[in-house]
PDB file of C-alpha atoms in Angstrom:
ATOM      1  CA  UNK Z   2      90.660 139.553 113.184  1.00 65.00           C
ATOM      2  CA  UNK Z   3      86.904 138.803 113.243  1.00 82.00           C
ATOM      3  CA  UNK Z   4      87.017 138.880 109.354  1.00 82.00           C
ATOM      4  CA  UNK Z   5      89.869 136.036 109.495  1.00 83.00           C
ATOM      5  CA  UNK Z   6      87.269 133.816 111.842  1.00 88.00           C
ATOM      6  CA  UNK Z   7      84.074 133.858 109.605  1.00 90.00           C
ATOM      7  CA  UNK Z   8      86.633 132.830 107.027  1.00 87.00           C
ATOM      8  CA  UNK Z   9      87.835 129.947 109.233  1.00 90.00           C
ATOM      9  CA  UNK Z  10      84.445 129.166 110.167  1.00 93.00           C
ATOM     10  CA  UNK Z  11      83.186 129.274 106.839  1.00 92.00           C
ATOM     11  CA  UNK Z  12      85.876 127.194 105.346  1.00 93.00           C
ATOM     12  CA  UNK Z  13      85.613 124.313 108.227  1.00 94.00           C
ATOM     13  CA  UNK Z  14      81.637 124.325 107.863  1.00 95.00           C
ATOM     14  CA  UNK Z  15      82.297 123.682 103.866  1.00 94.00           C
ATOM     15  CA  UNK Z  16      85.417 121.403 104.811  1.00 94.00           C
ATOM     16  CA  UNK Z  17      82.798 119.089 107.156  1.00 93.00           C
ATOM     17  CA  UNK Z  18      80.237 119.338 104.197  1.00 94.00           C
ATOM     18  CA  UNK Z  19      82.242 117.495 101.548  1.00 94.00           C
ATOM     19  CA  UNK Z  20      83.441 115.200 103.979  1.00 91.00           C
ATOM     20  CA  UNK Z  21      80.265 114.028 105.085  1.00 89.00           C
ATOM     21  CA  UNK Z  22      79.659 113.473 101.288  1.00 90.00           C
ATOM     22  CA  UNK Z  23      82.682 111.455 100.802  1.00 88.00           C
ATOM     23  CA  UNK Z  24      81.355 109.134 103.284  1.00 83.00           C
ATOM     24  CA  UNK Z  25      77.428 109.518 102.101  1.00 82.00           C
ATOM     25  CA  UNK Z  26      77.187 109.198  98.649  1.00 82.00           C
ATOM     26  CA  UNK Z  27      76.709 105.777  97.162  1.00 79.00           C
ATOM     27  CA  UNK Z  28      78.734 106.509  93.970  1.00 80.00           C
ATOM     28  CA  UNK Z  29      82.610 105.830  94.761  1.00 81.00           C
ATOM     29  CA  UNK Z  30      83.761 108.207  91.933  1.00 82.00           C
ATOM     30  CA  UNK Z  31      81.459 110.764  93.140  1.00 86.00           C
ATOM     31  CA  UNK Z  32      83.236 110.010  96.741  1.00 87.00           C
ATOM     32  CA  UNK Z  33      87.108 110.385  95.070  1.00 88.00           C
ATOM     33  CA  UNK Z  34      85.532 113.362  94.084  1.00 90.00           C
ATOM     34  CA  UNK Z  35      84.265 114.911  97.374  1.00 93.00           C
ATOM     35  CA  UNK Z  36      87.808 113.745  98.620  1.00 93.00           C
ATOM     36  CA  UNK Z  37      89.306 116.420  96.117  1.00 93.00           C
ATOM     37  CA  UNK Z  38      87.389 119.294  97.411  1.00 93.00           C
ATOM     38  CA  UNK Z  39      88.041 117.936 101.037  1.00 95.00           C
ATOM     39  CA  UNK Z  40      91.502 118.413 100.632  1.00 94.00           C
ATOM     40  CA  UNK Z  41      91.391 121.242  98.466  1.00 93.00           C
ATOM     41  CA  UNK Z  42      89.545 123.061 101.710  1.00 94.00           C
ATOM     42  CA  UNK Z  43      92.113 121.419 104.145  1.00 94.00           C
ATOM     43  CA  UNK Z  44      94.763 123.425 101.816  1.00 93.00           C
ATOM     44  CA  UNK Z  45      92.496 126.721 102.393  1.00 91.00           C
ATOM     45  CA  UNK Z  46      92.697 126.175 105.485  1.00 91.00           C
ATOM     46  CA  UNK Z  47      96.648 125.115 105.846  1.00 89.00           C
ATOM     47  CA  UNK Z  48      97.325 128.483 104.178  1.00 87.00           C
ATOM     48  CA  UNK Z  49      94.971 130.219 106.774  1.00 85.00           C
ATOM     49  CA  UNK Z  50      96.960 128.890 109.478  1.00 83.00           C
ATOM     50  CA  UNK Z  51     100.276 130.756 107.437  1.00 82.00           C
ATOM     51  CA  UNK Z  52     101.921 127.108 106.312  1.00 84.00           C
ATOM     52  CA  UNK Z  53     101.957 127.841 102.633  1.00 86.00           C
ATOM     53  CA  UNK Z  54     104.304 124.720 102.399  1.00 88.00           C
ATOM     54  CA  UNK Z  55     101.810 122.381 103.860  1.00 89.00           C
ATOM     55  CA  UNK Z  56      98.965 123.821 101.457  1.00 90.00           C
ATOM     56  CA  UNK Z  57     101.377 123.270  98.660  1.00 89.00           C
ATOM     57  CA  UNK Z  58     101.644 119.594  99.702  1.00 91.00           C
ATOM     58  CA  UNK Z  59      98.264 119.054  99.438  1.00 91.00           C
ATOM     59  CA  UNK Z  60      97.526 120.406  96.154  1.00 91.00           C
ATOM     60  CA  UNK Z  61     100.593 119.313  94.212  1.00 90.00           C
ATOM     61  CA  UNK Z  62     100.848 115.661  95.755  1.00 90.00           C
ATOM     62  CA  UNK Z  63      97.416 114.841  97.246  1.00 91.00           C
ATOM     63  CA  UNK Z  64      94.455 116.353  94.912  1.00 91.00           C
ATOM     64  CA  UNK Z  65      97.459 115.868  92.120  1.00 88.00           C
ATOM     65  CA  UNK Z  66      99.077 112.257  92.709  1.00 87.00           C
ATOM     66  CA  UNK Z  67      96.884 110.203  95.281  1.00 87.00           C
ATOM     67  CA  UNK Z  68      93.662 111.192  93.880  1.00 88.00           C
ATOM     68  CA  UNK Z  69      94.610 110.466  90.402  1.00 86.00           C
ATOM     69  CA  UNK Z  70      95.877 106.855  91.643  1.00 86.00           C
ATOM     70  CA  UNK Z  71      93.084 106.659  93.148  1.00 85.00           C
ATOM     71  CA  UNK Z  72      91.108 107.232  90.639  1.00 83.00           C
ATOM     72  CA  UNK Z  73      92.698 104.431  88.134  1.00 82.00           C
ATOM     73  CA  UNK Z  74      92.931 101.949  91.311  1.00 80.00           C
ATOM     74  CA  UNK Z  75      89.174 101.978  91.161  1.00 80.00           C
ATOM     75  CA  UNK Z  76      88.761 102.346  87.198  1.00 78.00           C
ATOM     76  CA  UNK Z  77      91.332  99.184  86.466  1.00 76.00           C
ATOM     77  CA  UNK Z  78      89.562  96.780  88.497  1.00 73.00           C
ATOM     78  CA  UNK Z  79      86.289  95.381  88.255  1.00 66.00           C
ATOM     79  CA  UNK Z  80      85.052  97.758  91.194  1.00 62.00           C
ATOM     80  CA  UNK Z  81      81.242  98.243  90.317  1.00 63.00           C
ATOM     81  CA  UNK Z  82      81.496 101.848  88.802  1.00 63.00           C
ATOM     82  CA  UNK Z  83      78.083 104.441  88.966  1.00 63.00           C
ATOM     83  CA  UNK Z  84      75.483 103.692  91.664  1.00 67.00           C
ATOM     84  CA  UNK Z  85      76.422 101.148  94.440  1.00 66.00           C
ATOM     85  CA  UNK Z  86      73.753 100.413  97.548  1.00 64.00           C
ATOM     86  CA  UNK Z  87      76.234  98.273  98.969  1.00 65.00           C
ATOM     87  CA  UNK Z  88      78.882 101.022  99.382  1.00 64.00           C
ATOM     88  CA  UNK Z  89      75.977 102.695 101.910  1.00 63.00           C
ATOM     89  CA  UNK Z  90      74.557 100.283 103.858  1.00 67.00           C
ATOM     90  CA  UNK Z  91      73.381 100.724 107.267  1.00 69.00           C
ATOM     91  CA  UNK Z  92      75.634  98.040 109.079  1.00 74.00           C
ATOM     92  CA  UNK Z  93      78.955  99.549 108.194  1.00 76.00           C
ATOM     93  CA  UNK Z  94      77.589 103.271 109.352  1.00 79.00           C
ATOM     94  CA  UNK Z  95      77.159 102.482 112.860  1.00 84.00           C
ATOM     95  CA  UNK Z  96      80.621 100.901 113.012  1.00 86.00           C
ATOM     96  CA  UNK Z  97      82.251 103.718 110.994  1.00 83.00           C
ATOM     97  CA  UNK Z  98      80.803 106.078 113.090  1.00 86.00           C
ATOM     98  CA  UNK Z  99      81.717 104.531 115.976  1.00 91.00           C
ATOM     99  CA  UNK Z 100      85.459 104.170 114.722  1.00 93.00           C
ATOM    100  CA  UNK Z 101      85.369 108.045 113.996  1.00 89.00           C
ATOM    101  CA  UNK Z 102      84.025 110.025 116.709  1.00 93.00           C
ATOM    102  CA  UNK Z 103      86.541 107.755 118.935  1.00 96.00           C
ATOM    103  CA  UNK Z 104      89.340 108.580 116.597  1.00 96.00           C
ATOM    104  CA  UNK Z 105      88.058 112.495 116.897  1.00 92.00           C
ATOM    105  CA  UNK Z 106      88.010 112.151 120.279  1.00 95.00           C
ATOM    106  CA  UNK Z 107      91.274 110.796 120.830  1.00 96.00           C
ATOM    107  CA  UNK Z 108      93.079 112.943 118.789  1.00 94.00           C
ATOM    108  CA  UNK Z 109      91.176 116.371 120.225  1.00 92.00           C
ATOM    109  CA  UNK Z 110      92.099 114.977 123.696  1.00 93.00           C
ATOM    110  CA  UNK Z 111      95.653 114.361 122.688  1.00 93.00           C
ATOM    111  CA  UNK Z 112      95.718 117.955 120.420  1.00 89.00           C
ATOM    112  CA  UNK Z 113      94.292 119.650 123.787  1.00 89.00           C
ATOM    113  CA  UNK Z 114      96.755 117.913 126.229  1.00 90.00           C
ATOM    114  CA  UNK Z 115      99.696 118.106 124.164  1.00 87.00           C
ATOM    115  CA  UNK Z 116      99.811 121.807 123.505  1.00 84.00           C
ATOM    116  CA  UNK Z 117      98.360 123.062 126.468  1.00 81.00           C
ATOM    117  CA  UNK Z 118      96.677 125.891 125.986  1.00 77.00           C
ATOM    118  CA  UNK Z 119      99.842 126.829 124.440  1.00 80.00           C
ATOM    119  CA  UNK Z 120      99.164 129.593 121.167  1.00 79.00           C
ATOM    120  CA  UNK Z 121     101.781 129.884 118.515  1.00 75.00           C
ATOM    121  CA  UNK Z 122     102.098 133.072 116.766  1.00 74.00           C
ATOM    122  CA  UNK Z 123     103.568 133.158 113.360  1.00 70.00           C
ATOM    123  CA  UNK Z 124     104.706 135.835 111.256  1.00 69.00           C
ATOM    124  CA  UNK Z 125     103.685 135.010 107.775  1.00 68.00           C
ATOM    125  CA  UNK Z 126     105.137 132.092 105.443  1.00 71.00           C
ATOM    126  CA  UNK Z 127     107.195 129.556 107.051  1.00 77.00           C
ATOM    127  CA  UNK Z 128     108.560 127.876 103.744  1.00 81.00           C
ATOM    128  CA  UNK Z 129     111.768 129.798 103.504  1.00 82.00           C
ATOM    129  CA  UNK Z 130     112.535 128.696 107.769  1.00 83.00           C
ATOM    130  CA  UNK Z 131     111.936 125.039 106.838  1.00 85.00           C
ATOM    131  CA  UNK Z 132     113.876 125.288 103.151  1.00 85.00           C
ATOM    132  CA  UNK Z 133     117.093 126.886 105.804  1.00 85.00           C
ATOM    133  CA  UNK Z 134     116.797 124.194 108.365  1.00 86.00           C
ATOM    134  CA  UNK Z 135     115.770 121.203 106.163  1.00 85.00           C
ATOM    135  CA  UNK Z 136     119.066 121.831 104.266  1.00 85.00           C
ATOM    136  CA  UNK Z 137     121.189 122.251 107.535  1.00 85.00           C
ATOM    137  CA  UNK Z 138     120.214 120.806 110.562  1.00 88.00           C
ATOM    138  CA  UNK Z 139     118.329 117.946 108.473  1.00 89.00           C
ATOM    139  CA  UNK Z 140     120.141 117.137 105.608  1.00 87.00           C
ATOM    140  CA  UNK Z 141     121.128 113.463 106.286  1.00 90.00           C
ATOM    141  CA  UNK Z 142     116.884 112.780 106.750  1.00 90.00           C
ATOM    142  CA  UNK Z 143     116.547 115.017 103.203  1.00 89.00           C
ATOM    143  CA  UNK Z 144     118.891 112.661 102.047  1.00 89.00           C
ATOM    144  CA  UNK Z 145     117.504 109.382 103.003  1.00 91.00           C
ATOM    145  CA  UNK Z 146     114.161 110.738 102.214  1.00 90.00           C
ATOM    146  CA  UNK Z 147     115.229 110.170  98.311  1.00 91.00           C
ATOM    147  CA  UNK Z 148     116.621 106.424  98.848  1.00 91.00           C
ATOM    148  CA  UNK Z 149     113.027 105.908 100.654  1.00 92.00           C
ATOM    149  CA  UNK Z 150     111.338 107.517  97.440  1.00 91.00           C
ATOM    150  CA  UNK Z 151     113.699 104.841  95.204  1.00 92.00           C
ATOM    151  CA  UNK Z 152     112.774 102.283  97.338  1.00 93.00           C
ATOM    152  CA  UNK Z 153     109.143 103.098  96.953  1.00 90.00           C
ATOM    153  CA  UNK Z 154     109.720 103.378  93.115  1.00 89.00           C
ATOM    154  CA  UNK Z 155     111.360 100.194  92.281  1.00 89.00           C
ATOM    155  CA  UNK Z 156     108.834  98.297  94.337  1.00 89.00           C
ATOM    156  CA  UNK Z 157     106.049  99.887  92.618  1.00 85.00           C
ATOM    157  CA  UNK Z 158     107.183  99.504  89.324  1.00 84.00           C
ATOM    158  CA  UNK Z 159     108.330  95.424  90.343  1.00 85.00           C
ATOM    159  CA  UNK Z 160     104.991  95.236  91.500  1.00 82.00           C
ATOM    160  CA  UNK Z 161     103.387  96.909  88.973  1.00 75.00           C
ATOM    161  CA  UNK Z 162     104.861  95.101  85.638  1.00 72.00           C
ATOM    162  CA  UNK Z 163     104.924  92.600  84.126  1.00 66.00           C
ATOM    163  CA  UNK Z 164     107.506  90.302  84.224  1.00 59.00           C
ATOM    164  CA  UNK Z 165     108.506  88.833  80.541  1.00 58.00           C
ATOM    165  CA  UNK Z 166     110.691  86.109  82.109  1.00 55.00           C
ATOM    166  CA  UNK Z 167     107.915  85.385  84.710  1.00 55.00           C
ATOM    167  CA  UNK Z 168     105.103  85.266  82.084  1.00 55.00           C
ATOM    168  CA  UNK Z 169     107.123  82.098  79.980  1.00 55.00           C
ATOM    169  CA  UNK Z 170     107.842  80.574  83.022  1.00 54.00           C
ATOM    170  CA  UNK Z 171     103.803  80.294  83.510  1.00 52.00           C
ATOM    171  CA  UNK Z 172     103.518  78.986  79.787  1.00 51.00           C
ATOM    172  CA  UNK Z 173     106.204  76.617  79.809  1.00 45.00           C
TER     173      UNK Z 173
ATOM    174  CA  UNK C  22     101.603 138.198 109.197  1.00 61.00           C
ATOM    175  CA  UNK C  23      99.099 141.690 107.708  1.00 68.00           C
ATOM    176  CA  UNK C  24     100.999 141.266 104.216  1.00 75.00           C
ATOM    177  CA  UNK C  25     101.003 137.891 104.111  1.00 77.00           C
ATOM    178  CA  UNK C  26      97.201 137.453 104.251  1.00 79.00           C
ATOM    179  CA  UNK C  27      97.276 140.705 102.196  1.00 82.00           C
ATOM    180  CA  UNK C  28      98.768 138.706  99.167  1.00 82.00           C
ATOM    181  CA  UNK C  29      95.877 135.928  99.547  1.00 83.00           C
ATOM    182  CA  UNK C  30      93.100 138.668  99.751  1.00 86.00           C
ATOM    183  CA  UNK C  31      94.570 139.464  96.411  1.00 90.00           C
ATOM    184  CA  UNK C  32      94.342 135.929  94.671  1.00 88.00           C
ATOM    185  CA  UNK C  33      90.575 135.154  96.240  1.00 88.00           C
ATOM    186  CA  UNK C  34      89.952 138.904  94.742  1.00 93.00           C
ATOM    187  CA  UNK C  35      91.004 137.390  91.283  1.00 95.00           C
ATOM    188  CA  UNK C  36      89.767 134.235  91.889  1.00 93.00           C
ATOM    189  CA  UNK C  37      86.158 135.944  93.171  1.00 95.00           C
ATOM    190  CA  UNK C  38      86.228 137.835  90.152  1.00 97.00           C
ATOM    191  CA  UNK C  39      86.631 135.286  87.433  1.00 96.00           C
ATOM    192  CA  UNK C  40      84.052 133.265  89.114  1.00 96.00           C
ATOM    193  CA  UNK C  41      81.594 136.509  88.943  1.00 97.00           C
ATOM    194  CA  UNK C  42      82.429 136.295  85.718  1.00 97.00           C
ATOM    195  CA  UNK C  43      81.965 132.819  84.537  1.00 97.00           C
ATOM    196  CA  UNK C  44      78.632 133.041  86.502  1.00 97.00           C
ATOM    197  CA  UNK C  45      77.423 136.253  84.369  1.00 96.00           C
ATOM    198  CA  UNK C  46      78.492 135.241  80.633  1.00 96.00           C
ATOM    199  CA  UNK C  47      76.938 132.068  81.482  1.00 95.00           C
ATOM    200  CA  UNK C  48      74.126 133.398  82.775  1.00 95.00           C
ATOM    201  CA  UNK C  49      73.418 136.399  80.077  1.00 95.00           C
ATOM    202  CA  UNK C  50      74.280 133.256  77.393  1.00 94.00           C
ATOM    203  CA  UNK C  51      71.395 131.003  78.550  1.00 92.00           C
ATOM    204  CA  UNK C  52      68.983 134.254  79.195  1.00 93.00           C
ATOM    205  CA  UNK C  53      69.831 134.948  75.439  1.00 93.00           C
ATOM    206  CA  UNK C  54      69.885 132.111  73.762  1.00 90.00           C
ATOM    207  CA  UNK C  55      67.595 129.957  71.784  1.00 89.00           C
ATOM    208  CA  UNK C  56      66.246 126.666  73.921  1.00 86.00           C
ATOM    209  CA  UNK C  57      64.768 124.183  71.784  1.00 87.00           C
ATOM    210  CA  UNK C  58      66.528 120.473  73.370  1.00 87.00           C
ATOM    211  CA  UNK C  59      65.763 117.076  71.120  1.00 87.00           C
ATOM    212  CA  UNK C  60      67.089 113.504  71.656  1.00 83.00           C
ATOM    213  CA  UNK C  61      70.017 113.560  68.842  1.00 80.00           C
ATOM    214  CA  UNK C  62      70.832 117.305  70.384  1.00 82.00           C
ATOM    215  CA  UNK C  63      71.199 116.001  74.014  1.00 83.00           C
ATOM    216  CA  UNK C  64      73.465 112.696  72.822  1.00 81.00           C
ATOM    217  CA  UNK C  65      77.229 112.875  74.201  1.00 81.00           C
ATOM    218  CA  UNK C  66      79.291 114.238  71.915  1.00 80.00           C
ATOM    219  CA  UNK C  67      82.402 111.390  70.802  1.00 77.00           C
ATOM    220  CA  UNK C  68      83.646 113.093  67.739  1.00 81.00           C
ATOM    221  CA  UNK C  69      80.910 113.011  65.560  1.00 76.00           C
ATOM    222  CA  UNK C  70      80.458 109.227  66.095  1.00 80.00           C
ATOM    223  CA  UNK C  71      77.062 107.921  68.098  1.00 80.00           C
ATOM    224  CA  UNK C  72      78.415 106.923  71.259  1.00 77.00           C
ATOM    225  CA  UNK C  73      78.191 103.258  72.440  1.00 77.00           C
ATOM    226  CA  UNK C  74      77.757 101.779  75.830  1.00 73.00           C
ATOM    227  CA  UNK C  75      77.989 103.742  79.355  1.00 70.00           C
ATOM    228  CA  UNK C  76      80.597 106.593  80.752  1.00 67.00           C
ATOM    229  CA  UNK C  77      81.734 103.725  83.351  1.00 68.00           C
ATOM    230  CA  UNK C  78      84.453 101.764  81.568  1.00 69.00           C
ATOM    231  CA  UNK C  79      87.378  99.744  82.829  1.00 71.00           C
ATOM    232  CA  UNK C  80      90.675 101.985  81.974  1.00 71.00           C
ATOM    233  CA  UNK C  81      93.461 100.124  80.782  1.00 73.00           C
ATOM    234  CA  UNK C  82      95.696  98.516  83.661  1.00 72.00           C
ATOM    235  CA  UNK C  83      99.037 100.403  81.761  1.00 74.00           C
ATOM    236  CA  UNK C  84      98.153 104.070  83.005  1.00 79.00           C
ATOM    237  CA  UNK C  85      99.049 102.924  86.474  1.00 80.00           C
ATOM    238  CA  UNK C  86     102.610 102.552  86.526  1.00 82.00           C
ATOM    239  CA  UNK C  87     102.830 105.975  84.690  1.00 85.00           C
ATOM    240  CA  UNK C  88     100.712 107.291  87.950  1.00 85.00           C
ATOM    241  CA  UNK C  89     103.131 105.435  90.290  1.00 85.00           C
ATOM    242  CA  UNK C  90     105.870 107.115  88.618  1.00 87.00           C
ATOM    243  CA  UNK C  91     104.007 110.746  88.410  1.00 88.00           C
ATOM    244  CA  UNK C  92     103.466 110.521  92.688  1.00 89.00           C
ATOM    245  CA  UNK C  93     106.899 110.208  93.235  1.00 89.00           C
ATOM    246  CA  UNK C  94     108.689 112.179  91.006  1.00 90.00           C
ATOM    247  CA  UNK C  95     106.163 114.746  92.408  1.00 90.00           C
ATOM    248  CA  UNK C  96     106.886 113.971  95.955  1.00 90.00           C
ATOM    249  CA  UNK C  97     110.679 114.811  94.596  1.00 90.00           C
ATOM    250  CA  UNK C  98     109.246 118.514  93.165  1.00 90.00           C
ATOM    251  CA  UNK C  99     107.714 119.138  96.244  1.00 90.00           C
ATOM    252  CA  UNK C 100     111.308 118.668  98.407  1.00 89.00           C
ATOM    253  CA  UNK C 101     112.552 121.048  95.655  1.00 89.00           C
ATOM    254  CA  UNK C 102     110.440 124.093  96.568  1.00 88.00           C
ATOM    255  CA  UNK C 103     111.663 124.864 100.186  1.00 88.00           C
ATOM    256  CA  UNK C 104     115.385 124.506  99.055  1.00 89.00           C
ATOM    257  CA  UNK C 105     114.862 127.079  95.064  1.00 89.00           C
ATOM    258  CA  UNK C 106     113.620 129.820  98.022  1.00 87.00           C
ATOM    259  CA  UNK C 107     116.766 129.959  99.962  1.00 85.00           C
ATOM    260  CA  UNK C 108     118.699 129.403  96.753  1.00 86.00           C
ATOM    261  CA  UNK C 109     120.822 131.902  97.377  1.00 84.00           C
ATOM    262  CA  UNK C 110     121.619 131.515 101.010  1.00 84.00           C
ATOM    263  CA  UNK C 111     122.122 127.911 101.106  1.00 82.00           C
ATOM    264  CA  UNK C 112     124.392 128.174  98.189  1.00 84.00           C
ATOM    265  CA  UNK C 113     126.936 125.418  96.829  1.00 89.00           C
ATOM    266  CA  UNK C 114     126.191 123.353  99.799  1.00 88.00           C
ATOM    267  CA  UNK C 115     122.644 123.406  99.069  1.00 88.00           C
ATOM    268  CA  UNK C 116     123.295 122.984  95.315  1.00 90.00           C
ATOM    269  CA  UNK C 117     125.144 119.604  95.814  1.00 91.00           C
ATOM    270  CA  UNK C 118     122.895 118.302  98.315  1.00 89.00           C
ATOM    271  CA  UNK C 119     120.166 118.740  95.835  1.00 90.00           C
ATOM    272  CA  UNK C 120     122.059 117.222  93.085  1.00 91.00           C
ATOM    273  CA  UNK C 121     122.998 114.190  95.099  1.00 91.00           C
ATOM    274  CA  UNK C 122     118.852 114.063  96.217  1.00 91.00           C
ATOM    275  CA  UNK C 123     117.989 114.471  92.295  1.00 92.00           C
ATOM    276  CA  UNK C 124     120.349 111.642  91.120  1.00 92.00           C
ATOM    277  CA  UNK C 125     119.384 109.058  93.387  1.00 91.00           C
ATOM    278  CA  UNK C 126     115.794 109.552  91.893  1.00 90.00           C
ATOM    279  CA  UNK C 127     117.193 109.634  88.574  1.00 91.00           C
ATOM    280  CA  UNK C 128     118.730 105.679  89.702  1.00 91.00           C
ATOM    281  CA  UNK C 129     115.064 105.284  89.479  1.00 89.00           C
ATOM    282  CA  UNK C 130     113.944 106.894  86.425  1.00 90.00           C
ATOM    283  CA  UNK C 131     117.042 104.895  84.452  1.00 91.00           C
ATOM    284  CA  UNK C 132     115.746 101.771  86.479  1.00 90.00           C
ATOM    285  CA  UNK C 133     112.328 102.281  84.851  1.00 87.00           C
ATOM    286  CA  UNK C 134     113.837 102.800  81.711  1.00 88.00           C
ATOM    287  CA  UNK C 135     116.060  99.580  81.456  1.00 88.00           C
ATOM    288  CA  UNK C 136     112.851  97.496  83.031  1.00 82.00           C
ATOM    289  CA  UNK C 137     111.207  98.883  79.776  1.00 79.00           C
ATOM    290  CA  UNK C 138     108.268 100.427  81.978  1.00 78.00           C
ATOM    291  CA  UNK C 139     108.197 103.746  79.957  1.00 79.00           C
ATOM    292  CA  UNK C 140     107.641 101.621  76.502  1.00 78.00           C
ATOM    293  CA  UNK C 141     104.081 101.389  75.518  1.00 74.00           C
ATOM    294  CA  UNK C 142     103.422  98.400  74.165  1.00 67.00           C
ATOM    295  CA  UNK C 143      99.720  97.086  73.088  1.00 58.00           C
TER     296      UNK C 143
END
């Protein structure tokens, strides 16, 4: 398997690259940008661990969906668009930083603790397992995962629009 | 787990490939052709028309809500795929759950429809 680890290596070095550049540049579409080929390699390397389903997530809703609204969230307002020294000042890096590498450390301490030197072998895809037990054992959550998504919808599309009624109300 | 990765191998093969490609035609092109750059050459194309302003520009607040709706009703496609592999062994059980998962969503879409989100108006 020492092919499969260059890979893995290779992928996380690339993966730490556009990160880095998310944070770095001083261009925010340039940053939504590095953000798509940060997640794009967090999907390589989803489907290197064998969770196609996860990798599919990633693609289809993140570099899909939340980029895209991320995209017109900072193209609809006024945001300062093209070159911004502000968005890479030296202030906010030592804080961010700081914020990080505790957040890094946390999480590695609680990753390393919690599985204990534990290794779990898979064989292959997982997507048809978690299709079977979704659909059984977890099919009241499935279901109440699509009132959440309505939820989400009607209060983005209240929020969203506007409101006739609301808008003679201000006239009058 | 061997076929698995197998399958992959094949798409980064294909995916290697085209890229080889791309990187060759391009290459041979600009080896081949003619380089001879002026200011009305290097202009953005608009159709034919001389552009006007910058590439930043405000978009227009309307494409948001048809976003909003896009992430969700993805979200929704996404809950689809584990349950159109086991099709067949989940079957009418799995069917109506799905249905029943689908037509809450489609409260939504009808919502959207009677709030008049889907209209564009200018």
């Amino acid at each position: 398997m020492e092919i499969f680890e260059i890979v893995t290596y290779f992928v996380l070095l690339l993966l730490v690259s556009t990160a880095v550049r998310v944070v770095t540049t001083s261009n925010v579409i340039h940053a939504a940008i590095s953000l798509v080929f940060t997640l794009a390699l967090t999907s390589v390397l989803f489907l290197l661990l064998s969770t196609e389903f996860v990798a599919l997530v990633l693609v289809l809703v993140y570099i899909g969906a939340v980029i895209v609204l991320f995209l017109f969230g900072i193209m609809i307002t006024r945001a300062p668009l093209g070159k911004n020294a502000e968005l890479d000042n030296d202030k906010n890096k030592k804080l961010g930083a700081a914020i990080a590498g505790s957040i890094f450390f946390l999480f590695s301490y609680i990753l390393v603790n919690g599985f204990d030197g534990e290794v779990i072998i898979t064989s292959g895809s997982s997507t048809e397992l978690l299709g079977e037990i979704l659909l059984s054992r977890f099919v009241f959550p499935f279901e109440l995962v699509s009132f959440v998504l309505l939820a989400a919808l009607i209060g983005g599309i209240t929020l969203a629009r506007k409101d006739e009624a609301l808008i003679d109300e201000d006239q009058v | 787990m061997i076929s698995y990765f197998q399958d992959y191998v094949t798409i980064g093969a294909v995916l290697g490939f085209g890229l080889f490609l791309v990187v060759l035609l391009l290459g041979v092109a600009s080896v081949l052709r003619p380089n001879k750059p002026y200011a009305e050459k290097l202009q953005t194309y608009e159709c034919g028309v001389d552009p006007v302003g910058t590439g930043w520009s405000q978009t227009y607040v309307r494409y948001y809500i048809f976003g909003l709706l896009f992430v969700i009703f993805d979200v929704e496609a996404v809950f689809i795929f584990p349950w159109a592999i086991n099709l067949e062994k989940l079957g009418y059980f799995g069917l109506i759950e799905m249905f029943v998962f689908i037509f809450i969503l489609l409260i939504g879409l009808i919502y959207a429809i009677r709030k008049d989100v889907l209209k564009w108006e200018s």
